[in-house]
mmCIF file of C-alpha atoms in Angstrom:
data_model
loop_
_atom_site.group_PDB
_atom_site.id
_atom_site.type_symbol
_atom_site.label_atom_id
_atom_site.label_comp_id
_atom_site.label_asym_id
_atom_site.label_seq_id
_atom_site.Cartn_x
_atom_site.Cartn_y
_atom_site.Cartn_z
ATOM 1 C CA MET A 1 0.000 0.000 0.000
ATOM 2 C CA GLU A 2 1.194 3.498 -0.819
ATOM 3 C CA VAL A 3 1.496 6.235 1.819
ATOM 4 C CA ARG A 4 0.838 9.958 1.461
ATOM 5 C CA VAL A 5 1.795 12.894 3.680
ATOM 6 C CA HIS A 6 -0.019 16.241 3.727
ATOM 7 C CA ASN A 7 2.071 19.031 2.175
ATOM 8 C CA ASP A 8 1.436 21.329 5.153
ATOM 9 C CA HIS A 9 2.490 18.842 7.813
ATOM 10 C CA LYS A 10 5.502 20.835 9.043
ATOM 11 C CA ASP A 11 3.484 23.290 11.150
ATOM 12 C CA MET A 12 1.169 20.738 12.739
ATOM 13 C CA ASP A 13 3.391 20.604 15.801
ATOM 14 C CA LEU A 14 1.671 23.862 16.770
ATOM 15 C CA ALA A 15 -1.693 22.107 17.062
ATOM 16 C CA VAL A 16 -0.220 19.120 18.920
ATOM 17 C CA ILE A 17 1.730 21.116 21.487
ATOM 18 C CA GLY A 18 -1.151 23.602 21.699
ATOM 19 C CA ALA A 19 -3.499 20.842 22.859
ATOM 20 C CA LEU A 20 -0.922 19.718 25.430
ATOM 21 C CA GLU A 21 -0.547 23.271 26.758
ATOM 22 C CA ASP A 22 -4.314 23.692 27.071
ATOM 23 C CA TRP A 23 -4.576 20.378 28.901
ATOM 24 C CA LYS A 24 -1.892 21.412 31.409
ATOM 25 C CA GLU A 25 -3.381 24.851 31.974
ATOM 26 C CA LEU A 26 -7.055 23.915 32.301
ATOM 27 C CA ILE A 27 -7.171 20.260 33.335
ATOM 28 C CA GLY A 28 -3.971 19.181 35.018
ATOM 29 C CA PRO A 29 -0.580 17.580 34.441
ATOM 30 C CA ALA A 30 -0.175 15.340 31.433
ATOM 31 C CA SER A 31 0.755 11.717 31.876
ATOM 32 C CA PRO A 32 4.372 11.269 33.039
ATOM 33 C CA VAL A 33 4.802 9.003 30.028
ATOM 34 C CA TYR A 34 3.043 11.365 27.601
ATOM 35 C CA LYS A 35 3.761 10.587 23.973
ATOM 36 C CA GLY A 36 0.626 11.760 22.154
ATOM 37 C CA GLY A 37 0.552 12.089 18.395
ATOM 38 C CA GLY A 38 4.013 13.554 18.018
ATOM 39 C CA GLY A 39 7.116 12.022 16.540
ATOM 40 C CA HIS A 40 9.817 12.787 14.062
ATOM 41 C CA PRO A 41 10.853 9.692 12.097
ATOM 42 C CA TYR A 42 12.663 10.299 8.838
ATOM 43 C CA ASN A 43 11.936 14.050 9.096
ATOM 44 C CA SER A 44 8.733 13.475 7.124
ATOM 45 C CA ILE A 45 6.014 12.064 9.394
ATOM 46 C CA PRO A 46 5.702 14.387 12.381
ATOM 47 C CA ILE A 47 2.176 13.531 13.566
ATOM 48 C CA SER A 48 -0.644 11.156 12.813
ATOM 49 C CA ILE A 49 -3.306 13.273 11.030
ATOM 50 C CA PRO A 50 -1.196 14.622 8.104
ATOM 51 C CA ILE A 51 -0.342 11.043 7.192
ATOM 52 C CA SER A 52 -3.602 9.236 8.053
ATOM 53 C CA ILE A 53 -5.788 11.919 6.393
ATOM 54 C CA PRO A 54 -3.370 13.340 3.817
ATOM 55 C CA GLU A 55 -6.201 14.899 1.786
ATOM 56 C CA CYS A 56 -7.524 16.916 4.733
ATOM 57 C CA MET A 57 -8.500 20.429 3.615
ATOM 58 C CA LEU A 58 -6.046 23.076 4.759
ATOM 59 C CA ASP A 59 -8.579 25.162 6.705
ATOM 60 C CA ARG A 60 -9.447 22.216 8.971
ATOM 61 C CA LEU A 61 -6.117 20.423 9.309
ATOM 62 C CA SER A 62 -5.165 22.192 12.548
ATOM 63 C CA ILE A 63 -8.432 21.600 14.413
ATOM 64 C CA VAL A 64 -8.625 17.924 13.382
ATOM 65 C CA THR A 65 -5.037 17.497 14.577
ATOM 66 C CA TYR A 66 -5.823 19.317 17.828
ATOM 67 C CA ALA A 67 -8.945 17.210 18.484
ATOM 68 C CA THR A 68 -6.973 14.017 17.843
ATOM 69 C CA GLU A 69 -4.241 15.079 20.262
ATOM 70 C CA PHE A 70 -6.865 15.868 22.894
ATOM 71 C CA ALA A 71 -8.202 12.331 22.375
ATOM 72 C CA PHE A 72 -4.689 10.922 22.918
ATOM 73 C CA LEU A 73 -4.442 12.836 26.201
ATOM 74 C CA GLN A 74 -7.828 11.461 27.258
ATOM 75 C CA ASP A 75 -6.775 7.928 26.321
ATOM 76 C CA ASP A 76 -3.695 8.218 28.531
ATOM 77 C CA SER A 77 -5.811 9.295 31.478
ATOM 78 C CA TYR A 78 -8.503 6.647 30.994
ATOM 79 C CA GLU A 79 -6.107 3.793 30.339
ATOM 80 C CA GLY A 80 -4.053 4.285 33.483
ATOM 81 C CA SER A 81 -0.926 6.010 32.187
ATOM 82 C CA PHE A 82 -1.013 8.366 35.161
ATOM 83 C CA GLU A 83 1.008 7.227 38.134
ATOM 84 C CA GLU A 84 -1.740 7.268 40.763
ATOM 85 C CA THR A 85 -5.111 7.082 39.076
ATOM 86 C CA SER A 86 -7.045 7.777 35.912
ATOM 87 C CA PHE A 87 -10.166 9.771 35.200
ATOM 88 C CA PRO A 88 -13.126 8.086 36.922
ATOM 89 C CA THR A 89 -15.295 8.348 33.832
ATOM 90 C CA ALA A 90 -14.898 9.413 30.235
ATOM 91 C CA PRO A 91 -16.663 12.742 29.651
ATOM 92 C CA ASN A 92 -19.153 12.845 26.830
ATOM 93 C CA MET A 93 -17.306 15.269 24.606
ATOM 94 C CA ILE A 94 -20.229 16.400 22.513
ATOM 95 C CA ASN A 95 -22.845 16.812 25.235
ATOM 96 C CA GLU A 96 -20.368 18.437 27.628
ATOM 97 C CA GLY A 97 -19.116 20.788 24.940
ATOM 98 C CA MET A 98 -22.588 21.867 23.863
ATOM 99 C CA THR A 99 -23.590 22.394 27.502
ATOM 100 C CA ALA A 100 -20.537 24.611 27.943
ATOM 101 C CA ILE A 101 -21.597 26.665 24.919
ATOM 102 C CA ASP A 102 -25.066 27.084 26.476
ATOM 103 C CA ASP A 103 -23.453 28.232 29.735
ATOM 104 C CA MET A 104 -21.411 30.861 27.928
ATOM 105 C CA ASN A 105 -24.459 32.064 26.009
ATOM 106 C CA GLU A 106 -26.206 32.574 29.351
ATOM 107 C CA GLY A 107 -23.241 34.312 30.952
ATOM 108 C CA ARG A 108 -22.163 31.474 33.246
ATOM 109 C CA ALA A 109 -18.489 30.720 33.803
ATOM 110 C CA VAL A 110 -17.098 27.664 32.083
ATOM 111 C CA VAL A 111 -13.552 27.533 33.421
ATOM 112 C CA ASP A 112 -12.806 27.190 37.121
ATOM 113 C CA LYS A 113 -9.041 27.080 37.577
ATOM 114 C CA THR A 114 -9.462 26.283 41.268
ATOM 115 C CA GLY A 115 -10.943 22.971 40.113
ATOM 116 C CA ARG A 116 -8.031 22.180 37.827
ATOM 117 C CA THR A 117 -6.702 19.320 39.978
ATOM 118 C CA ASN A 118 -7.593 17.601 43.200
ATOM 119 C CA THR A 119 -5.451 17.676 46.333
ATOM 120 C CA ARG A 120 -3.095 15.010 44.950
ATOM 121 C CA GLY A 121 -2.553 16.857 41.696
ATOM 122 C CA ILE A 122 -4.460 14.291 39.655
ATOM 123 C CA PRO A 123 -6.159 15.683 36.516
ATOM 124 C CA SER A 124 -9.792 16.702 36.857
ATOM 125 C CA THR A 125 -12.432 16.457 34.161
ATOM 126 C CA LYS A 126 -14.114 19.652 35.318
ATOM 127 C CA ASN A 127 -12.491 21.968 32.789
ATOM 128 C CA ALA A 128 -12.397 19.481 29.909
ATOM 129 C CA ARG A 129 -15.721 20.946 28.793
ATOM 130 C CA LYS A 130 -14.018 24.276 28.002
ATOM 131 C CA ILE A 131 -11.693 22.553 25.547
ATOM 132 C CA GLN A 132 -14.554 20.485 24.163
ATOM 133 C CA ALA A 133 -16.622 23.618 23.578
ATOM 134 C CA TRP A 134 -13.718 25.284 21.807
ATOM 135 C CA ILE A 135 -13.199 22.286 19.495
ATOM 136 C CA ILE A 136 -16.902 22.200 18.629
ATOM 137 C CA SER A 137 -17.077 25.940 18.028
ATOM 138 C CA LYS A 138 -14.079 25.770 15.706
ATOM 139 C CA ILE A 139 -15.371 22.950 13.510
ATOM 140 C CA LEU A 140 -18.860 24.481 13.365
ATOM 141 C CA SER A 141 -17.426 27.825 12.272
ATOM 142 C CA ILE A 142 -15.453 26.153 9.468
ATOM 143 C CA ASP A 143 -18.164 23.946 7.942
ATOM 144 C CA PRO A 144 -21.487 23.753 9.847
ATOM 145 C CA VAL A 145 -23.108 21.081 7.655
ATOM 146 C CA ARG A 146 -20.277 18.548 7.654
ATOM 147 C CA ALA A 147 -19.391 19.462 11.227
ATOM 148 C CA ARG A 148 -22.819 18.319 12.404
ATOM 149 C CA MET A 149 -22.410 15.024 10.578
ATOM 150 C CA ALA A 150 -19.081 14.562 12.348
ATOM 151 C CA LEU A 151 -20.514 15.582 15.724
ATOM 152 C CA ASN A 152 -23.331 13.050 15.468
ATOM 153 C CA ALA A 153 -20.805 10.316 14.726
ATOM 154 C CA TRP A 154 -18.438 11.425 17.480
ATOM 155 C CA LYS A 155 -21.301 11.594 19.956
ATOM 156 C CA SER A 156 -22.025 7.895 19.495
ATOM 157 C CA PHE A 157 -18.336 7.161 20.080
ATOM 158 C CA TYR A 158 -18.108 9.061 23.352
ATOM 159 C CA GLU A 159 -21.412 7.714 24.631
ATOM 160 C CA SER A 160 -20.164 4.168 24.048
ATOM 161 C CA ASN A 161 -17.195 4.890 26.342
ATOM 162 C CA LYS A 162 -18.923 6.533 29.304
ATOM 163 C CA ILE A 163 -19.930 3.406 31.260
ATOM 164 C CA THR A 164 -17.706 2.298 34.099
ATOM 165 C CA GLY A 165 -17.804 -0.372 36.779
ATOM 166 C CA LEU A 166 -18.568 -4.038 36.140
ATOM 167 C CA ALA A 167 -19.790 -3.416 32.593
ATOM 168 C CA ALA A 168 -16.738 -1.389 31.535
ATOM 169 C CA LYS A 169 -14.816 -4.380 30.227
ATOM 170 C CA GLU A 170 -17.510 -5.442 27.761
ATOM 171 C CA VAL A 171 -18.435 -1.882 26.805
ATOM 172 C CA LYS A 172 -14.865 -0.801 26.049
ATOM 173 C CA ILE A 173 -14.303 -3.830 23.857
ATOM 174 C CA SER A 174 -17.549 -3.339 21.959
ATOM 175 C CA ALA A 175 -16.675 0.349 21.551
ATOM 176 C CA ARG A 176 -14.040 -0.657 19.002
ATOM 177 C CA GLY A 177 -16.888 -1.028 16.534
ATOM 178 C CA SER A 178 -17.793 2.628 16.974
ATOM 179 C CA GLN A 179 -14.547 3.542 15.228
ATOM 180 C CA LEU A 180 -16.544 3.163 12.000
ATOM 181 C CA PRO A 181 -18.959 6.084 12.589
ATOM 182 C CA ILE A 182 -16.355 8.308 14.269
ATOM 183 C CA ARG A 183 -13.869 7.839 11.439
ATOM 184 C CA THR A 184 -16.619 8.287 8.861
ATOM 185 C CA GLY A 185 -17.627 11.621 10.384
ATOM 186 C CA MET A 186 -14.039 12.796 10.698
ATOM 187 C CA LEU A 187 -13.212 11.925 7.091
ATOM 188 C CA ILE A 188 -16.304 13.680 5.691
ATOM 189 C CA PHE A 189 -15.514 16.846 7.649
ATOM 190 C CA ALA A 190 -11.739 16.801 7.112
ATOM 191 C CA CYS A 191 -11.947 16.326 3.350
ATOM 192 C CA GLY A 192 -15.091 18.403 2.776
ATOM 193 C CA LEU A 193 -16.934 15.539 1.102
ATOM 194 C CA ASP A 194 -20.447 15.978 -0.319
ATOM 195 C CA ILE A 195 -22.175 12.768 0.728
ATOM 196 C CA SER A 196 -25.908 12.822 1.352
ATOM 197 C CA GLU A 197 -27.573 11.141 4.310
ATOM 198 C CA HIS A 198 -29.053 8.415 2.109
ATOM 199 C CA GLU A 199 -25.571 7.603 0.761
ATOM 200 C CA LEU A 200 -24.033 7.114 4.211
ATOM 201 C CA PRO A 201 -25.216 3.494 4.656
ATOM 202 C CA LEU A 202 -23.588 2.606 1.319
ATOM 203 C CA CYS A 203 -20.355 4.304 2.370
ATOM 204 C CA ARG A 204 -20.318 2.467 5.677
ATOM 205 C CA ASP A 205 -20.894 -0.872 3.974
ATOM 206 C CA LEU A 206 -18.167 -0.239 1.414
ATOM 207 C CA LEU A 207 -15.687 0.942 4.023
ATOM 208 C CA ARG A 208 -16.412 -1.593 6.763
ATOM 209 C CA PRO A 209 -13.474 -3.916 5.894
ATOM 210 C CA GLY A 210 -11.271 -0.837 5.646
ATOM 211 C CA TRP A 211 -12.264 0.431 9.071
ATOM 212 C CA VAL A 212 -11.701 -3.039 10.541
ATOM 213 C CA ALA A 213 -8.197 -2.933 9.067
ATOM 214 C CA PHE A 214 -7.712 0.608 10.391
ATOM 215 C CA THR A 215 -8.746 -0.498 13.892
ATOM 216 C CA LEU A 216 -6.484 -3.548 13.729
ATOM 217 C CA VAL A 217 -3.525 -1.315 12.822
ATOM 218 C CA ASN A 218 -4.005 0.495 16.114
ATOM 219 C CA ASP A 219 -4.625 -2.663 18.144
ATOM 220 C CA VAL A 220 -1.619 -4.527 16.755
ATOM 221 C CA CYS A 221 0.729 -1.578 17.225
ATOM 222 C CA SER A 222 -0.589 -0.260 20.550
ATOM 223 C CA PHE A 223 -1.006 -3.591 22.353
ATOM 224 C CA ASP A 224 2.214 -3.499 24.372
ATOM 225 C CA LYS A 225 1.501 0.054 25.554
ATOM 226 C CA GLU A 226 -2.058 -0.833 26.518
ATOM 227 C CA VAL A 227 -0.864 -3.875 28.471
ATOM 228 C CA ARG A 228 1.568 -1.692 30.429
ATOM 229 C CA ASP A 229 -1.229 0.786 31.145
ATOM 230 C CA ALA A 230 -3.580 -2.011 32.235
ATOM 231 C CA LYS A 231 -1.029 -3.339 34.703
ATOM 232 C CA LYS A 232 -0.583 0.117 36.204
ATOM 233 C CA ASN A 233 -4.358 0.275 36.620
ATOM 234 C CA ASP A 234 -4.557 -3.240 38.112
ATOM 235 C CA ASN A 235 -6.636 -4.508 35.172
ATOM 236 C CA ASP A 236 -6.267 -8.072 33.931
ATOM 237 C CA TRP A 237 -7.705 -7.174 30.499
ATOM 238 C CA THR A 238 -7.295 -4.604 27.727
ATOM 239 C CA ALA A 239 -9.823 -3.296 25.196
ATOM 240 C CA ASN A 240 -7.676 -4.562 22.366
ATOM 241 C CA ALA A 241 -8.278 -7.106 19.596
ATOM 242 C CA ILE A 242 -5.037 -8.942 20.395
ATOM 243 C CA TRP A 243 -6.184 -9.577 23.955
ATOM 244 C CA VAL A 244 -9.612 -10.714 22.697
ATOM 245 C CA ILE A 245 -8.031 -13.126 20.170
ATOM 246 C CA SER A 246 -5.772 -14.564 22.863
ATOM 247 C CA GLN A 247 -8.709 -15.115 25.222
ATOM 248 C CA GLU A 248 -11.204 -16.455 22.677
ATOM 249 C CA ARG A 249 -8.789 -18.846 20.965
ATOM 250 C CA GLY A 250 -6.790 -19.828 24.021
ATOM 251 C CA VAL A 251 -3.442 -18.916 22.458
ATOM 252 C CA SER A 252 -0.406 -17.016 23.699
ATOM 253 C CA VAL A 253 -0.101 -13.293 23.226
ATOM 254 C CA GLU A 254 2.654 -13.785 20.652
ATOM 255 C CA GLU A 255 0.446 -16.121 18.633
ATOM 256 C CA ALA A 256 -2.462 -13.696 18.959
ATOM 257 C CA LYS A 257 -0.238 -10.915 17.591
ATOM 258 C CA LYS A 258 0.525 -13.047 14.529
ATOM 259 C CA LEU A 259 -3.155 -13.820 14.034
ATOM 260 C CA GLY A 260 -4.037 -10.139 14.425
ATOM 261 C CA ALA A 261 -1.465 -9.165 11.800
ATOM 262 C CA GLU A 262 -2.864 -11.803 9.430
ATOM 263 C CA MET A 263 -6.383 -10.452 9.964
ATOM 264 C CA LEU A 264 -5.100 -6.935 9.265
ATOM 265 C CA ASN A 265 -3.569 -8.053 5.972
ATOM 266 C CA ASP A 266 -6.707 -9.965 4.984
ATOM 267 C CA TYR A 267 -9.077 -7.060 5.673
ATOM 268 C CA ALA A 268 -6.780 -4.569 3.938
ATOM 269 C CA ALA A 269 -6.596 -6.811 0.850
ATOM 270 C CA LYS A 270 -10.379 -7.237 0.875
ATOM 271 C CA TYR A 271 -10.840 -3.479 1.064
ATOM 272 C CA ILE A 272 -8.495 -2.862 -1.859
ATOM 273 C CA GLU A 273 -10.563 -5.266 -3.986
ATOM 274 C CA ILE A 274 -13.783 -3.484 -2.970
ATOM 275 C CA MET A 275 -12.211 -0.173 -4.020
ATOM 276 C CA LYS A 276 -11.204 -1.579 -7.406
ATOM 277 C CA GLU A 277 -14.701 -2.972 -8.032
ATOM 278 C CA ALA A 278 -16.385 0.280 -6.995
ATOM 279 C CA LYS A 279 -14.202 2.355 -9.313
ATOM 280 C CA ALA A 280 -14.660 -0.051 -12.203
ATOM 281 C CA SER A 281 -18.457 -0.169 -11.816
ATOM 282 C CA GLY A 282 -18.974 3.514 -12.558
ATOM 283 C CA LYS A 283 -21.931 3.533 -10.140
ATOM 284 C CA CYS A 284 -20.383 5.534 -7.294
ATOM 285 C CA SER A 285 -20.270 9.318 -7.126
ATOM 286 C CA HIS A 286 -16.973 11.182 -7.217
ATOM 287 C CA ASP A 287 -17.085 11.960 -3.489
ATOM 288 C CA ILE A 288 -17.886 8.380 -2.514
ATOM 289 C CA LEU A 289 -14.778 7.319 -4.410
ATOM 290 C CA ARG A 290 -12.814 10.040 -2.620
ATOM 291 C CA PHE A 291 -14.268 8.732 0.623
ATOM 292 C CA MET A 292 -12.997 5.246 -0.190
ATOM 293 C CA ASP A 293 -9.573 6.637 -1.064
ATOM 294 C CA GLY A 294 -9.595 8.318 2.336
ATOM 295 C CA GLY A 295 -10.140 4.949 3.992
ATOM 296 C CA TYR A 296 -7.172 3.548 2.069
ATOM 297 C CA TRP A 297 -4.845 6.363 3.117
ATOM 298 C CA SER A 298 -6.061 6.023 6.705
ATOM 299 C CA ILE A 299 -4.909 2.401 6.830
ATOM 300 C CA SER A 300 -1.501 2.879 5.224
ATOM 301 C CA GLY A 301 -0.811 6.201 6.969
ATOM 302 C CA SER A 302 -1.792 4.928 10.402
ATOM 303 C CA LEU A 303 0.464 1.921 9.977
ATOM 304 C CA ALA A 304 3.417 4.020 8.799
ATOM 305 C CA TRP A 305 2.991 6.325 11.804
ATOM 306 C CA SER A 306 2.234 3.595 14.352
ATOM 307 C CA ILE A 307 5.319 1.496 13.707
ATOM 308 C CA VAL A 308 7.709 4.392 14.314
ATOM 309 C CA CYS A 309 5.896 6.842 16.642
ATOM 310 C CA PRO A 310 7.195 7.425 20.198
ATOM 311 C CA ARG A 311 3.745 6.649 21.594
ATOM 312 C CA TYR A 312 4.115 2.952 20.824
ATOM 313 C CA ASN A 313 7.851 2.584 20.222
ATOM 314 C CA VAL A 314 9.716 4.429 22.954
ATOM 315 C CA ALA A 315 11.466 1.163 23.913
ATOM 316 C CA LYS A 316 12.874 1.054 20.377
ATOM 317 C CA GLY A 317 14.352 4.539 20.652
ATOM 318 C CA ALA A 318 11.584 6.538 18.953
ATOM 319 C CA ASN A 319 11.454 10.111 20.181
ATOM 320 C CA PHE A 320 10.219 13.606 19.444
ATOM 321 C CA SER A 321 12.114 16.118 17.339
ATOM 322 C CA GLU A 322 14.302 18.689 19.064
ATOM 323 C CA ARG A 323 11.714 21.363 18.289
ATOM 324 C CA GLN A 324 8.891 19.307 19.761
ATOM 325 C CA LEU A 325 10.916 18.583 22.913
ATOM 326 C CA ASP A 326 11.735 22.278 23.275
ATOM 327 C CA TRP A 327 8.097 23.336 22.898
ATOM 328 C CA ILE A 328 6.866 20.629 25.288
ATOM 329 C CA LYS A 329 9.324 21.829 27.915
ATOM 330 C CA ASN A 330 9.277 25.592 27.347
ATOM 331 C CA GLY A 331 6.004 26.255 25.515
ATOM 332 C CA ILE A 332 5.302 27.457 21.990
ATOM 333 C CA PRO A 333 7.119 30.742 21.239
ATOM 334 C CA ASP A 334 4.660 33.630 21.309
ATOM 335 C CA HIS A 335 5.572 34.828 17.813
ATOM 336 C CA LEU A 336 4.481 31.465 16.345
ATOM 337 C CA ARG A 337 1.048 31.284 17.921
ATOM 338 C CA ARG A 338 -1.670 31.374 15.285
ATOM 339 C CA GLY A 339 -4.859 30.088 16.887
ATOM 340 C CA ASP A 340 -4.005 26.380 16.841
ATOM 341 C CA SER A 341 -4.986 26.125 20.503
ATOM 342 C CA MET A 342 -7.219 27.881 22.992
ATOM 343 C CA LYS A 343 -4.160 29.467 24.591
ATOM 344 C CA SER A 344 -3.091 30.818 21.222
ATOM 345 C CA ALA A 345 -6.562 32.259 20.714
ATOM 346 C CA ALA A 346 -6.599 33.698 24.260
ATOM 347 C CA CYS A 347 -9.456 31.293 25.066
ATOM 348 C CA GLN A 348 -11.928 33.587 23.337
ATOM 349 C CA LEU A 349 -15.129 31.895 22.178
ATOM 350 C CA ARG A 350 -18.043 33.646 20.567
ATOM 351 C CA PRO A 351 -20.867 31.241 21.431
ATOM 352 C CA ALA A 352 -23.603 33.670 20.458
ATOM 353 C CA CYS A 353 -22.634 32.997 16.839
ATOM 354 C CA ILE A 354 -23.011 29.256 17.270
ATOM 355 C CA SER A 355 -26.347 27.594 16.648
ATOM 356 C CA ARG A 356 -27.068 24.221 18.207
ATOM 357 C CA GLY A 357 -29.210 23.314 15.166
#
């Protein structure tokens, strides 16, 4: 499979480090083992979005990158990467963000810096809604129609992750399937695709093998990290396909990894054949074909990033660039700030201009 990289990838560090700065300022300290979406292999693949969605439109590349980095930070907190504890529950990003917008419309405060952390310095979810509201306001201001399609898909993803307690194990595993709607929504918004509501079921059917392959890329490459996080959190399970294969088939983890890689190859090959048939049939619209191309680049780009990124490969020597390390430690230089984060934009939202629709 070929791999593409977005031409404007060089400045995406601003969005990544911007999300990290906002997290530290409004929510709390990042994970001591923070790795996020950064990385600098071969001087050409700095972060995940420019390579997994290489055809992302320029006006929405920064906010999609920022939202993805915020999701990485949430994953670290939920999966036990923090030394003492993790967030008790996953906030519903969409509902919390829209509620925050309502609060601002009615003159109520959204950010409470006194509630940033608890007495032990563990991150609090209280101010996450400020960041969520900012993300939503940004994507709605760029493209309201496609943004709402994305928000509906993302809402189902976050709702599938909000249950804790005895049911959390089953829910988190089943939530892998919600990658299909969340990735569908993200791709439509990022690439500005014109796909009608009645065409969405067709797109989902055509892309299903591709999204399975996309999910398996993450599960195969992130398994070792997720196992380490699970052990820190005293869990004897992980919401990962490799763990499920090992349990269901009664095989070792190493054998399950091989089986997972074989499944990844099989689903990717199946998806490529579906793409070829769809293009040869002449029955699909131009944007549906672009949508299918987007699924292809998501698989190959995610794999290229995952096998070399610091997030999953720190034991193999993967690290950030010198610039990324400098910005993580010392902050983004003021003269470079351009609105890629809330801090860059001075946390100014104009909710009165935003319609819930």
